[in-house]
Amino acid sequence: MFALVELKLSKNLKKKDLNSMQITKEQVIEKLKTVKDPELGIDVWTLGLIYEIKIDEEAVEVLMTLTSPMCPFADELIASVENAINSLKSGEARVEITFEPAWQPSEELKTMMGLSS
C-alpha cells in the first residue's frame, strides 16, 4: 500500500513539475532561428522581424512584423513561427503582427544580403 501511494505521489509531482517548467526566451529564440523567410531564405530572428517575446504559464506571445505589409507569405510565416514555438510544448503560441515600426533591415543585414553601398 505504501509503495502504491508513493508511486502516485511521485507521478503527481512529476506531472506538476513538467507543467510548471517554463521555457526560456533563449529556447524560443533558438526555435525562431529555424523559421526562414521563404523569399529571403534568412530566419525571422536574424531578419529582425521579432519585436517582442512574452512567456507565461499559458502561452508564448510573439510580436512580430513582416518585411512588407503585402507579404505574400504572411500566413505561412505566421504558421511556421507558431509551429516552431509549439514544438517546445509549453502553452499556446500566439503571434501578433504589427507594422509599427515598419521593418528596416540593419546595416549588418544589408551587407549580408549584398545591399549595402
XYZ file of C-alpha atoms in Angstrom:
117
model
C 0.000 0.000 0.000
C 2.788 2.406 0.937
C 4.614 1.824 -2.358
C 1.429 2.458 -4.338
C 0.799 5.776 -2.549
C 4.436 6.762 -3.052
C 4.212 5.921 -6.751
C 1.040 8.003 -7.154
C 2.648 10.940 -5.338
C 5.740 10.603 -7.465
C 3.675 10.643 -10.683
C 1.675 13.660 -9.485
C 4.825 15.551 -8.595
C 6.378 14.765 -11.949
C 3.266 15.967 -13.778
C 3.216 19.130 -11.695
C 6.936 19.698 -12.277
C 6.502 19.210 -16.022
C 3.563 21.608 -16.142
C 5.375 24.241 -14.115
C 8.568 24.034 -16.177
C 8.681 27.244 -18.080
C 10.611 27.620 -21.262
C 13.102 30.407 -21.605
C 13.330 33.268 -24.042
C 16.581 31.744 -25.320
C 14.777 28.496 -26.184
C 12.117 30.435 -28.081
C 14.797 32.391 -29.949
C 16.557 29.169 -30.952
C 13.269 27.880 -32.391
C 12.647 31.191 -34.195
C 16.063 30.866 -35.817
C 14.758 27.751 -37.587
C 11.929 29.681 -39.304
C 13.134 31.063 -42.622
C 11.504 33.783 -44.654
C 10.510 31.941 -47.870
C 11.629 34.783 -50.140
C 14.888 35.754 -48.460
C 15.986 32.405 -47.037
C 17.038 34.083 -43.777
C 15.498 33.280 -40.419
C 12.966 35.620 -38.818
C 15.210 36.318 -35.816
C 18.229 37.373 -37.903
C 15.966 39.461 -40.136
C 14.846 41.398 -37.063
C 11.178 40.577 -37.620
C 10.676 39.659 -33.965
C 9.976 42.695 -31.806
C 8.948 41.102 -28.516
C 8.634 37.722 -26.788
C 6.456 37.258 -23.693
C 6.293 33.959 -21.848
C 3.819 32.998 -19.143
C 2.310 29.743 -17.862
C -0.357 29.656 -20.566
C 1.271 30.989 -23.702
C 4.254 32.299 -25.562
C 3.321 35.570 -27.216
C 5.377 36.929 -30.077
C 5.036 40.409 -31.501
C 6.500 40.453 -34.968
C 6.384 42.251 -38.253
C 6.797 41.248 -41.862
C 9.221 42.602 -44.433
C 6.240 44.164 -46.176
C 2.557 44.717 -45.353
C 1.791 42.986 -48.660
C 3.938 39.924 -47.896
C 2.509 37.042 -49.962
C 3.824 34.510 -47.429
C 2.381 36.145 -44.286
C 0.059 33.284 -43.338
C 2.743 30.676 -43.996
C 5.319 32.605 -41.980
C 2.969 33.114 -39.012
C 2.039 29.413 -39.020
C 5.721 28.445 -39.133
C 6.501 30.675 -36.143
C 3.566 29.193 -34.197
C 4.588 25.624 -35.084
C 8.200 26.226 -34.074
C 7.166 27.624 -30.690
C 4.510 24.944 -30.156
C 7.206 22.302 -30.611
C 8.562 23.441 -27.229
C 5.338 22.077 -25.689
C 4.866 24.955 -23.282
C 1.469 26.533 -23.663
C -0.033 28.041 -26.747
C 1.907 30.125 -29.265
C 0.275 33.423 -30.099
C 1.626 35.617 -32.859
C 0.592 39.218 -33.260
C 1.599 41.178 -36.356
C 2.424 44.869 -36.252
C 3.826 47.340 -38.729
C 4.778 49.906 -36.085
C 7.609 50.466 -36.509
C 7.961 49.404 -40.106
C 10.676 46.824 -40.664
C 14.048 48.174 -41.727
C 16.993 45.855 -42.312
C 20.047 46.606 -40.187
C 23.292 47.620 -41.856
C 24.711 44.205 -40.985
C 21.741 42.517 -42.651
C 22.043 44.744 -45.720
C 25.679 43.680 -46.024
C 24.732 40.035 -45.584
C 22.155 40.369 -48.380
C 24.543 42.297 -50.636
C 22.512 45.515 -50.427
C 24.998 47.842 -48.743
C 26.717 50.544 -50.710
